C-alpha cells in the first residue's frame, strides 16, 4: 500500500494508523495526523492516505511543515492561500491580530505597514508584550510571525500611508486590509484606493469600540471590491474605549473574509 508520510510517498504493509505511527515514532507525545485530522485512534489505512507524525519539541523542515499545513487546511485552499499576498495597513489592535490570524492560516506573503512604535498603552488590546516596548510595530510583528511560521514571506514598510504613496505601495498585493485607528486615514484610504487599484479588494473596519454586543459586528459588502467589518457605529469615546475582545472580533472578521475571498473568489452573505 502506498501512502504519504510527512509529505513523501511511503510504501507500507501496515494496515492501521496507530500501528504505523508506533512503528515510526519514539515519543508518545508526538502528534499523529491522518488526512488532516489529529487522532490517536487506530484507523484503517487506504492507498493515498496522508499521515504526519509531528514532534511537539522541534520545528519540522520547511517542506514537512508545508505539507502538514496543506493537509490541515485542505490542499486546494492551502494552495490559494500560499500563493496570495495580503497587506495589513496599521498594526495596532486590529492589524496585529489580523496579521497573526493570516499567518496561522497559511497566507504565503504578508505586507506589514505601520510607522509607530509599541508603547505601554497598546498592551490592553494589541498583540504585543512587554518585551516589545520601544520596538517599531513592524519589527515586533515580524518577530512574532517568524516564531509562528518562519517560512512566510514578509514585506515591511515602516511608514505612514498617504494619498501620494498608495499607488506604489500595493502593486504586489492581492487584498488590502485597512486597520487604522484614525478616522481621517480610514477615509483617505477608502476614497483613494480604487482610483489606483480598481480590481483589488479593500477590507476596512468601522465600529468596534467598547464591549458586549458581539453579534452586531458583521461583515458587509459596500461595493464590488470594498468591504467593511464592524457595527458601523461604536466609535471610541469617553466611557467607550477600545478593548481587546471586540477589537479581536472585528480583526477575525477581516481575516476570515480574506480567506473566503481567496478560496471562493466571491463573498456570500449568509
XYZ file of N, CA and C in Angstrom:
810
model
N 0.856 -1.191 0.000
C 0.000 0.000 0.000
C 0.891 1.240 0.000
N 0.514 2.235 -0.804
C 1.295 3.479 -0.875
C 0.512 4.614 -0.219
N 1.131 5.213 0.764
C 0.556 6.375 1.445
C 1.547 7.521 1.339
N 1.175 8.659 1.896
C 2.129 9.757 2.069
C 2.411 9.900 3.555
N 3.687 9.953 3.901
C 4.068 10.129 5.298
C 4.999 11.328 5.406
N 4.571 12.321 6.205
C 5.325 13.576 6.353
C 5.663 14.202 5.004
N 4.660 14.126 4.079
C 4.778 14.804 2.794
C 5.469 14.020 1.708
N 5.898 12.772 1.988
C 6.620 11.987 0.989
C 5.927 10.645 0.774
N 6.062 10.114 -0.455
C 5.493 8.802 -0.747
C 6.150 7.745 0.132
N 5.317 6.808 0.593
C 5.810 5.811 1.539
C 5.053 4.512 1.302
N 5.792 3.393 1.116
C 5.178 2.077 0.949
C 5.158 1.353 2.292
N 4.011 0.781 2.625
C 3.888 0.079 3.905
C 2.921 -1.095 3.784
N 3.162 -2.092 4.603
C 2.239 -3.221 4.694
C 1.337 -3.093 5.919
N 1.592 -2.095 6.752
C 0.804 -1.893 7.980
C -0.589 -1.383 7.605
N -1.601 -1.939 8.208
C -2.969 -1.679 7.769
C -3.724 -0.655 8.621
N -3.180 -0.275 9.779
C -3.891 0.654 10.656
C -2.966 1.778 11.115
N -3.556 2.970 11.290
C -2.760 4.183 11.520
C -1.942 4.134 12.799
N -2.555 3.719 13.908
C -1.829 3.734 15.177
C -0.662 2.754 15.152
N -0.888 1.606 14.520
C 0.200 0.639 14.380
C 1.338 1.235 13.567
N 0.983 1.984 12.513
C 2.015 2.613 11.688
C 2.786 3.661 12.489
N 2.054 4.531 13.183
C 2.726 5.596 13.935
C 3.639 5.027 15.015
N 3.211 3.961 15.648
C 4.041 3.370 16.693
C 5.318 2.763 16.121
N 5.291 2.452 14.827
C 6.494 1.908 14.189
C 7.500 2.987 13.808
N 7.038 4.254 13.728
C 7.953 5.323 13.295
C 8.208 6.371 14.378
N 7.404 6.365 15.432
C 7.531 7.381 16.480
C 8.203 6.792 17.717
N 9.089 7.572 18.303
C 9.777 7.148 19.523
C 9.304 7.932 20.751
N 8.342 8.827 20.554
C 7.882 9.685 21.651
C 6.361 9.691 21.665
N 5.759 9.197 22.734
C 4.293 9.099 22.783
C 3.597 10.448 22.807
N 4.359 11.546 23.014
C 3.755 12.879 22.980
C 3.655 13.437 21.560
N 4.219 12.718 20.572
C 4.130 13.187 19.187
C 2.666 13.299 18.758
N 2.412 14.228 17.861
C 1.061 14.427 17.315
C 0.922 13.576 16.058
N -0.143 12.784 15.996
C -0.408 11.942 14.832
C -1.563 12.553 14.033
N -1.359 12.757 12.742
C -2.391 13.356 11.894
C -2.703 12.417 10.741
N -3.991 12.131 10.552
C -4.456 11.274 9.473
C -5.406 12.077 8.592
N -4.999 12.308 7.351
C -5.827 13.055 6.399
C -6.331 14.374 6.985
N -5.410 15.094 7.635
C -5.725 16.425 8.142
C -6.336 16.463 9.524
N -6.552 15.291 10.144
C -7.213 15.249 11.445
C -6.285 14.617 12.479
N -6.068 15.345 13.580
C -5.206 14.829 14.645
C -5.969 13.782 15.461
N -5.450 12.558 15.480
C -6.137 11.493 16.200
C -5.156 10.390 16.575
N -5.459 9.717 17.679
C -4.688 8.539 18.048
C -5.579 7.297 18.066
N -6.684 7.363 17.321
C -7.489 6.179 17.073
C -6.779 5.308 16.042
N -7.081 4.034 16.066
C -6.424 3.096 15.147
C -7.280 2.956 13.888
N -7.067 3.851 12.932
C -7.909 3.941 11.735
C -7.348 3.049 10.628
N -8.219 2.373 9.927
C -7.794 1.526 8.814
C -7.235 2.404 7.690
N -6.062 2.038 7.191
C -5.394 2.823 6.167
C -5.806 2.377 4.769
N -5.799 3.351 3.832
C -6.115 3.075 2.431
C -5.044 3.728 1.562
N -4.911 3.247 0.334
C -3.988 3.869 -0.617
C -4.278 5.364 -0.723
N -3.217 6.167 -0.699
C -3.367 7.609 -0.873
C -3.590 8.389 0.403
N -3.751 7.713 1.548
C -3.907 8.437 2.814
C -2.650 9.258 3.109
N -2.853 10.392 3.801
C -1.732 11.264 4.171
C -1.589 11.270 5.688
N -0.422 10.864 6.145
C -0.149 10.778 7.576
C 1.037 11.664 7.940
N 0.944 12.255 9.122
C 2.040 13.069 9.641
C 2.288 12.690 11.091
N 3.556 12.633 11.439
C 3.967 12.457 12.826
C 4.801 13.683 13.181
N 4.281 14.503 14.089
C 4.897 15.793 14.365
C 5.365 15.849 15.805
N 6.612 16.143 15.995
C 7.144 16.300 17.342
C 6.688 17.628 17.924
N 6.323 17.623 19.201
C 5.934 18.861 19.873
C 7.140 19.715 20.244
N 8.327 19.144 20.081
C 9.511 19.795 20.630
C 10.401 20.460 19.579
N 10.214 20.146 18.308
C 11.100 20.691 17.283
C 10.300 21.185 16.085
N 10.845 22.195 15.407
C 10.229 22.699 14.184
C 10.614 21.792 13.031
N 9.627 21.258 12.293
C 9.973 20.405 11.156
C 10.583 21.225 10.018
N 11.286 20.580 9.092
C 11.815 21.293 7.929
C 10.686 21.962 7.142
N 11.048 22.931 6.321
C 10.059 23.712 5.574
C 9.117 22.821 4.782
N 9.651 21.860 4.050
C 8.817 21.016 3.194
C 7.826 20.210 4.025
N 8.297 19.726 5.179
C 7.439 18.938 6.050
C 6.339 19.799 6.659
N 6.699 20.997 7.128
C 5.718 21.893 7.724
C 4.689 22.306 6.685
N 5.126 22.602 5.474
C 4.198 22.998 4.409
C 3.239 21.867 4.084
N 3.769 20.661 3.995
C 2.914 19.521 3.685
C 1.880 19.299 4.781
N 2.303 19.481 6.035
C 1.381 19.326 7.154
C 0.298 20.399 7.121
N 0.702 21.664 6.884
C -0.267 22.757 6.804
C -1.233 22.533 5.641
N -0.711 22.054 4.541
C -1.532 21.807 3.360
C -2.608 20.768 3.675
N -2.212 19.729 4.398
C -3.184 18.698 4.760
C -4.223 19.230 5.743
N -3.783 20.037 6.703
C -4.691 20.566 7.724
C -5.704 21.536 7.128
N -5.288 22.323 6.143
C -6.166 23.349 5.589
C -6.903 22.895 4.336
N -6.704 21.654 3.930
C -7.159 21.063 2.672
C -6.316 21.630 1.531
N -5.844 20.748 0.630
C -4.845 21.148 -0.363
C -5.222 22.329 -1.251
N -6.426 22.334 -1.831
C -6.774 23.414 -2.758
C -6.830 24.764 -2.061
N -7.393 24.799 -0.860
C -7.452 26.050 -0.108
C -6.044 26.505 0.248
N -5.224 25.592 0.724
C -3.874 25.971 1.127
C -3.089 26.535 -0.049
N -3.244 25.933 -1.238
C -2.523 26.436 -2.406
C -2.946 27.861 -2.738
N -4.248 28.157 -2.605
C -4.730 29.520 -2.863
C -4.146 30.505 -1.867
N -4.065 30.100 -0.594
C -3.551 30.992 0.437
C -2.050 31.188 0.301
N -1.343 30.122 0.010
C 0.111 30.197 -0.090
C 0.544 31.146 -1.208
N -0.214 31.176 -2.288
C 0.162 31.985 -3.446
C -0.323 33.427 -3.362
N -0.958 33.798 -2.241
C -1.537 35.139 -2.103
C -0.635 36.058 -1.294
N -0.773 37.352 -1.584
C -0.113 38.393 -0.788
C -1.178 39.324 -0.235
N -1.147 39.526 1.079
C -2.138 40.371 1.741
C -1.422 41.470 2.501
N -1.866 42.716 2.306
C -1.300 43.855 3.029
C -2.157 44.162 4.250
N -1.505 44.486 5.348
C -2.196 44.924 6.560
C -1.713 46.339 6.868
N -2.644 47.292 6.790
C -2.311 48.712 6.939
C -2.613 49.154 8.373
N -1.581 49.261 9.169
C -1.750 49.576 10.576
C -1.652 48.304 11.404
N -0.756 48.283 12.380
C -0.515 47.076 13.167
C -0.864 47.288 14.639
N -1.983 47.981 14.871
C -2.475 48.184 16.223
C -3.351 47.027 16.646
N -4.446 47.346 17.377
C -5.321 46.299 17.872
C -5.917 45.459 16.763
N -6.404 46.097 15.717
C -6.946 45.376 14.571
C -5.854 44.678 13.787
N -4.894 45.469 13.305
C -3.918 44.955 12.360
C -3.025 43.871 12.917
N -2.623 44.007 14.183
C -1.742 42.985 14.751
C -2.450 41.634 14.809
N -3.746 41.641 15.145
C -4.490 40.380 15.212
C -4.855 39.866 13.824
N -5.122 40.750 12.886
C -5.347 40.312 11.503
C -4.104 39.593 10.991
N -2.939 40.210 11.188
C -1.693 39.642 10.678
C -1.422 38.268 11.274
N -1.631 38.111 12.576
C -1.373 36.823 13.222
C -2.374 35.767 12.745
N -3.649 36.139 12.609
C -4.637 35.193 12.090
C -4.273 34.716 10.696
N -3.832 35.628 9.849
C -3.472 35.268 8.481
C -2.212 34.417 8.449
N -1.258 34.746 9.323
C -0.031 33.956 9.391
C -0.334 32.515 9.791
N -1.226 32.337 10.753
C -1.580 30.989 11.202
C -2.406 30.248 10.159
N -3.029 30.970 9.247
C -3.913 30.351 8.251
C -3.181 29.934 6.986
N -1.915 30.305 6.850
C -1.140 29.848 5.703
C -0.994 30.835 4.565
N -1.307 32.123 4.794
C -1.064 33.124 3.753
C 0.436 33.131 3.432
N 0.768 33.075 2.157
C 2.169 32.937 1.765
C 2.998 34.181 1.946
N 2.388 35.361 1.689
C 3.115 36.622 1.791
C 2.276 37.646 2.527
N 2.878 38.286 3.530
C 2.215 39.351 4.273
C 3.009 40.640 4.120
N 2.287 41.715 3.841
C 2.880 43.044 3.682
C 2.446 43.865 4.899
N 3.364 44.130 5.803
C 3.063 44.789 7.065
C 3.467 46.259 7.003
N 2.498 47.149 7.287
C 2.745 48.586 7.137
C 2.332 49.323 8.410
N 3.256 50.050 8.997
C 2.970 50.904 10.150
C 4.181 51.810 10.352
N 3.964 52.943 11.020
C 5.051 53.886 11.264
C 5.362 54.041 12.750
N 4.545 53.418 13.618
C 4.577 53.707 15.049
C 5.432 52.692 15.807
N 5.624 52.960 17.101
C 6.339 52.036 17.985
C 5.375 51.497 19.033
N 5.722 50.367 19.624
C 4.908 49.754 20.671
C 5.122 50.528 21.972
N 4.019 50.949 22.587
C 4.075 51.696 23.848
C 3.158 51.034 24.873
N 3.319 51.351 26.161
C 2.537 50.659 27.196
C 1.028 50.697 26.993
N 0.501 51.799 26.467
C -0.957 51.893 26.299
C -1.485 50.939 25.236
N -0.596 50.358 24.438
C -1.027 49.400 23.412
C -1.333 48.020 23.979
N -0.838 47.733 25.165
C -0.864 46.362 25.664
C -2.259 45.890 26.063
N -3.240 46.818 26.127
C -4.584 46.391 26.529
C -5.337 45.694 25.408
N -4.893 45.847 24.154
C -5.682 45.290 23.056
C -4.844 44.826 21.864
N -3.574 45.136 21.833
C -2.746 44.811 20.682
C -1.910 43.568 20.954
N -1.532 42.870 19.919
C -0.880 41.556 20.071
C 0.616 41.680 20.332
N 0.956 42.483 21.343
C 2.356 42.672 21.706
C 2.531 42.369 23.186
N 3.783 42.273 23.607
C 4.093 42.001 25.007
C 5.043 43.063 25.532
N 5.328 42.996 26.816
C 6.243 43.958 27.443
C 7.601 43.947 26.752
N 8.027 42.786 26.280
C 9.322 42.686 25.596
C 9.378 43.507 24.304
N 8.209 43.857 23.766
C 8.164 44.601 22.501
C 8.202 46.119 22.683
N 8.088 46.601 23.915
C 8.020 48.043 24.154
C 9.239 48.749 23.552
N 8.961 49.814 22.801
C 10.017 50.591 22.181
C 10.393 50.132 20.790
N 10.002 48.931 20.402
C 10.273 48.454 19.047
C 9.275 49.081 18.073
N 9.662 49.200 16.822
C 8.659 49.561 15.823
C 7.656 48.409 15.738
N 6.405 48.747 15.441
C 5.385 47.705 15.352
C 5.673 46.734 14.219
N 6.243 47.240 13.129
C 6.593 46.339 12.027
C 7.636 45.319 12.478
N 8.639 45.766 13.233
C 9.684 44.864 13.705
C 9.142 43.862 14.717
N 8.320 44.346 15.658
C 7.761 43.459 16.678
C 6.849 42.409 16.052
N 6.033 42.827 15.067
C 5.133 41.869 14.424
C 5.908 40.892 13.557
N 6.949 41.355 12.917
C 7.799 40.455 12.133
C 8.380 39.369 13.025
N 8.849 39.749 14.214
C 9.412 38.774 15.152
C 8.365 37.750 15.572
N 7.139 38.224 15.855
C 6.082 37.301 16.289
C 5.719 36.316 15.197
N 5.549 36.825 13.978
C 5.153 35.951 12.872
C 6.252 34.952 12.557
N 7.503 35.373 12.675
C 8.624 34.461 12.426
C 8.640 33.311 13.421
N 8.124 33.546 14.616
C 8.044 32.480 15.614
C 6.875 31.538 15.330
N 5.842 32.046 14.651
C 4.688 31.221 14.291
C 5.010 30.375 13.071
N 5.554 31.019 12.048
C 5.924 30.321 10.813
C 7.072 31.081 10.153
N 8.299 30.602 10.319
C 9.454 31.323 9.787
C 9.546 31.297 8.265
N 8.647 30.553 7.607
C 8.734 30.415 6.158
C 7.796 31.366 5.412
N 6.995 32.149 6.128
C 6.146 33.149 5.483
C 7.024 34.279 4.942
N 6.699 34.738 3.743
C 7.410 35.884 3.173
C 6.832 37.168 3.771
N 7.705 37.983 4.326
C 7.268 39.220 4.959
C 7.878 40.421 4.244
N 7.018 41.352 3.868
C 7.469 42.627 3.314
C 7.122 43.707 4.336
N 8.083 44.517 4.695
C 7.911 45.500 5.756
C 8.035 46.914 5.193
N 7.070 47.767 5.523
C 7.168 49.198 5.214
C 6.896 49.979 6.482
N 7.949 50.593 7.008
C 7.833 51.369 8.239
C 7.561 52.830 7.860
N 6.295 53.118 7.554
C 5.935 54.448 7.056
C 4.461 54.725 7.290
N 4.074 55.973 7.081
C 2.672 56.379 7.172
C 2.078 56.374 5.766
N 0.922 55.769 5.616
C 0.262 55.720 4.312
C -0.406 57.056 4.032
N -0.052 57.630 2.905
C -0.629 58.904 2.454
C -1.190 58.714 1.053
N -1.998 59.668 0.629
C -2.574 59.598 -0.716
C -1.479 59.470 -1.768
N -0.340 60.116 -1.521
C 0.732 60.170 -2.517
C 1.474 58.845 -2.678
N 1.441 57.951 -1.676
C 2.213 56.707 -1.828
C 1.342 55.466 -2.038
N 0.021 55.633 -2.077
C -0.868 54.482 -2.278
C -0.553 53.765 -3.589
N -0.333 54.520 -4.636
C -0.135 53.949 -5.971
C 1.028 52.979 -6.025
N 2.076 53.231 -5.239
C 3.269 52.390 -5.273
C 3.243 51.283 -4.223
N 2.503 51.486 -3.137
C 2.594 50.563 -2.002
C 2.002 49.184 -2.271
N 0.909 49.117 -3.006
C 0.130 47.880 -3.035
C 0.183 47.147 -4.378
N 1.192 47.401 -5.163
C 1.284 46.812 -6.501
C 1.277 45.290 -6.451
N 1.983 44.707 -5.509
C 2.132 43.242 -5.469
C 1.114 42.544 -4.564
N 0.194 43.292 -3.961
C -0.757 42.702 -3.017
C -2.075 42.348 -3.697
N -2.655 41.230 -3.275
C -3.946 40.793 -3.817
C -5.115 41.403 -3.055
N -4.998 41.480 -1.736
C -6.034 42.026 -0.871
C -5.381 42.959 0.132
N -6.059 44.052 0.454
C -5.531 45.034 1.406
C -6.525 45.165 2.568
N -6.013 45.011 3.792
C -6.826 45.194 4.994
C -6.478 46.520 5.644
N -7.462 47.390 5.782
C -7.266 48.668 6.477
C -7.534 48.459 7.957
N -6.576 48.886 8.795
C -6.715 48.676 10.238
C -6.237 49.904 11.001
N -6.592 51.078 10.512
C -6.196 52.328 11.169
C -7.091 52.611 12.373
N -6.567 53.402 13.308
C -7.403 53.875 14.414
C -7.706 55.368 14.267
N -7.429 55.903 13.096
C -7.621 57.324 12.818
C -8.650 57.472 11.706
N -9.765 58.156 12.006
C -10.867 58.267 11.042
C -10.443 58.955 9.748
N -9.559 59.944 9.852
C -9.119 60.654 8.650
C -8.419 59.704 7.687
N -7.521 58.879 8.219
C -6.757 57.984 7.349
C -7.610 56.825 6.841
N -8.596 56.398 7.646
C -9.545 55.405 7.153
C -10.251 55.928 5.901
N -10.769 57.142 6.001
C -11.497 57.735 4.885
C -10.578 57.985 3.699
N -9.362 58.442 3.976
C -8.407 58.723 2.907
C -8.117 57.476 2.070
N -7.869 56.350 2.748
C -7.568 55.126 2.002
C -8.793 54.630 1.246
N -9.959 54.670 1.899
C -11.191 54.213 1.249
C -11.520 55.042 0.015
N -11.279 56.335 0.078
C -11.612 57.231 -1.027
C -10.635 57.155 -2.192
N -9.410 56.718 -1.928
C -8.380 56.778 -2.968
C -7.896 55.422 -3.474
N -8.102 54.378 -2.717
C -7.522 53.085 -3.073
C -7.941 52.626 -4.466
N -9.244 52.646 -4.749
C -9.714 52.105 -6.028
C -9.483 53.043 -7.201
N -9.013 54.213 -6.937
C -8.558 55.080 -8.029
C -7.363 54.454 -8.722
N -6.518 53.800 -7.937
C -5.299 53.189 -8.469
C -5.436 51.688 -8.694
N -6.307 51.028 -7.923
C -6.416 49.567 -7.980
C -7.880 49.156 -8.067
N -8.480 49.347 -9.246
C -9.905 49.110 -9.418
C -10.309 47.664 -9.154
N -9.417 46.719 -9.460
C -9.772 45.312 -9.364
C -9.279 44.640 -8.090
N -8.641 45.406 -7.203
C -8.162 44.819 -5.959
C -9.169 45.043 -4.838
N -9.118 44.163 -3.860
C -10.091 44.181 -2.769
C -9.542 44.956 -1.584
N -10.357 45.855 -1.055
C -10.047 46.589 0.171
C -11.049 46.180 1.242
N -10.534 45.775 2.399
C -11.378 45.406 3.540
C -11.095 46.388 4.669
N -12.107 47.181 5.032
C -11.954 48.192 6.070
C -12.715 47.789 7.328
N -12.582 48.623 8.371
C -13.285 48.359 9.630
C -13.892 49.651 10.151
N -15.048 49.525 10.781
C -15.711 50.687 11.377
C -16.689 50.223 12.452
N -16.501 50.726 13.674
C -17.434 50.405 14.748
C -17.038 49.166 15.522
N -16.070 49.315 16.451
C -15.610 48.160 17.217
C -15.215 48.532 18.641
N -15.573 49.740 19.072
C -15.207 50.185 20.421
C -16.094 49.548 21.477
N -15.646 49.640 22.730
C -16.435 49.186 23.867
C -16.390 47.689 24.077
N -17.468 47.154 24.671
C -17.550 45.723 24.977
C -18.995 45.292 24.785
N -19.215 43.989 24.795
C -20.573 43.488 24.595
C -21.046 43.638 23.161
N -22.330 43.323 22.938
C -22.955 43.463 21.619
C -22.131 42.785 20.532
N -21.638 41.597 20.844
C -20.744 40.896 19.922
C -21.380 40.648 18.561
N -22.659 40.303 18.564
C -23.309 39.911 17.315
C -23.624 41.084 16.392
N -23.385 42.312 16.869
C -23.575 43.464 15.985
C -22.387 43.675 15.055
N -21.265 43.048 15.373
C -20.109 43.132 14.481
C -20.336 42.189 13.316
N -20.409 42.745 12.132
C -20.729 41.971 10.934
C -19.785 42.342 9.794
N -19.829 41.525 8.760
C -19.102 41.796 7.517
C -20.115 42.260 6.482
N -19.828 43.389 5.860
C -20.765 43.948 4.867
C -20.020 44.268 3.575
N -20.642 43.949 2.449
C -20.093 44.341 1.147
C -20.705 45.675 0.751
N -19.846 46.678 0.609
C -20.307 48.037 0.306
C -20.326 48.289 -1.192
N -19.348 47.744 -1.901
C -19.250 47.867 -3.352
C -18.573 46.606 -3.867
N -18.341 46.530 -5.179
C -17.826 45.308 -5.790
C -16.570 44.802 -5.089
N -15.599 45.653 -4.861
C -14.327 45.254 -4.260
C -14.046 45.980 -2.950
N -15.120 46.324 -2.228
C -14.960 47.074 -0.987
C -15.866 46.491 0.092
N -15.272 46.107 1.227
C -15.996 45.505 2.335
C -15.676 46.270 3.619
N -16.634 46.260 4.551
C -16.417 46.877 5.859
C -16.845 45.886 6.938
N -16.005 45.716 7.952
C -16.311 44.857 9.095
C -16.480 45.726 10.341
N -17.444 45.394 11.190
C -17.725 46.156 12.404
C -19.217 46.371 12.543
N -19.614 47.239 13.471
C -21.046 47.536 13.595
C -21.395 48.885 12.963
N -20.379 49.595 12.437
C -20.519 50.880 11.736
C -20.937 52.027 12.656
N -20.997 51.786 13.975
C -21.491 52.821 14.881
C -20.591 53.084 16.085
N -20.053 52.054 16.698
C -19.388 52.186 18.005
C -17.991 52.787 17.895
N -17.925 54.112 17.884
C -16.638 54.793 17.836
C -16.060 54.936 19.235
N -14.737 55.002 19.319
C -14.090 55.211 20.618
C -14.392 56.608 21.128
N -14.753 56.709 22.406
C -15.065 57.999 23.014
C -14.958 57.853 24.532
N -15.171 58.937 25.240
C -15.124 58.879 26.700
C -16.143 57.862 27.201
N -15.695 56.927 28.023
C -16.576 55.889 28.542
C -16.740 54.695 27.630
N -16.167 54.766 26.440
C -16.252 53.644 25.484
C -14.918 53.553 24.757
N -13.944 52.949 25.403
C -12.621 52.818 24.809
C -12.521 51.603 23.910
N -11.335 51.396 23.368
C -11.055 50.225 22.542
C -10.565 49.109 23.458
N -11.314 48.003 23.480
C -10.992 46.895 24.372
C -10.746 45.628 23.560
N -9.887 44.770 24.089
C -9.359 43.644 23.327
C -10.424 42.733 22.703
N -11.462 42.283 23.436
C -12.356 41.289 22.840
C -13.071 41.780 21.574
N -13.625 42.994 21.624
C -14.386 43.471 20.469
C -13.460 43.813 19.298
N -12.295 44.366 19.613
C -11.314 44.638 18.559
C -10.889 43.329 17.896
N -10.663 42.292 18.716
C -10.250 40.997 18.165
C -11.355 40.358 17.324
N -12.613 40.552 17.744
C -13.731 40.042 16.946
C -13.726 40.640 15.545
N -13.526 41.931 15.481
C -13.529 42.601 14.181
C -12.327 42.158 13.346
N -11.177 42.017 13.990
C -9.986 41.536 13.283
C -10.233 40.147 12.703
N -10.916 39.292 13.466
C -11.225 37.949 12.980
C -12.152 38.004 11.775
N -13.118 38.935 11.791
C -13.990 39.109 10.624
C -13.166 39.460 9.390
N -12.238 40.393 9.543
C -11.441 40.808 8.395
C -10.574 39.663 7.875
N -9.904 38.965 8.782
C -9.048 37.854 8.360
C -9.876 36.728 7.741
N -11.031 36.445 8.331
C -11.895 35.387 7.807
C -12.399 35.725 6.409
N -12.702 36.986 6.175
C -13.144 37.411 4.846
C -12.024 37.247 3.825
N -10.791 37.544 4.219
C -9.654 37.323 3.319
C -9.626 35.867 2.861
N -9.765 34.935 3.810
C -9.733 33.516 3.457
C -10.880 33.155 2.520
N -12.072 33.671 2.823
C -13.240 33.360 1.986
C -13.048 33.854 0.558
N -12.551 35.064 0.424
C -12.381 35.641 -0.911
C -11.284 34.935 -1.698
N -10.219 34.536 -1.025
C -9.152 33.812 -1.718
C -9.603 32.401 -2.096
N -10.412 31.786 -1.250
C -10.854 30.413 -1.507
C -11.943 30.346 -2.567
N -12.917 31.252 -2.466
C -14.108 31.158 -3.313
C -14.196 32.208 -4.407
N -13.312 33.209 -4.325
C -13.328 34.312 -5.295
C -14.618 35.124 -5.234
N -15.399 34.933 -4.179
C -16.625 35.700 -4.006
C -17.040 35.698 -2.542
N -17.970 36.609 -2.197
C -18.463 36.706 -0.828
C -19.928 36.322 -0.807
N -20.287 35.458 0.148
C -21.684 35.064 0.317
C -22.172 35.548 1.666
N -23.175 36.400 1.670
C -23.724 36.988 2.891
C -24.814 36.081 3.434
N -24.391 34.995 4.097
C -25.389 34.065 4.654
C -24.752 33.289 5.792
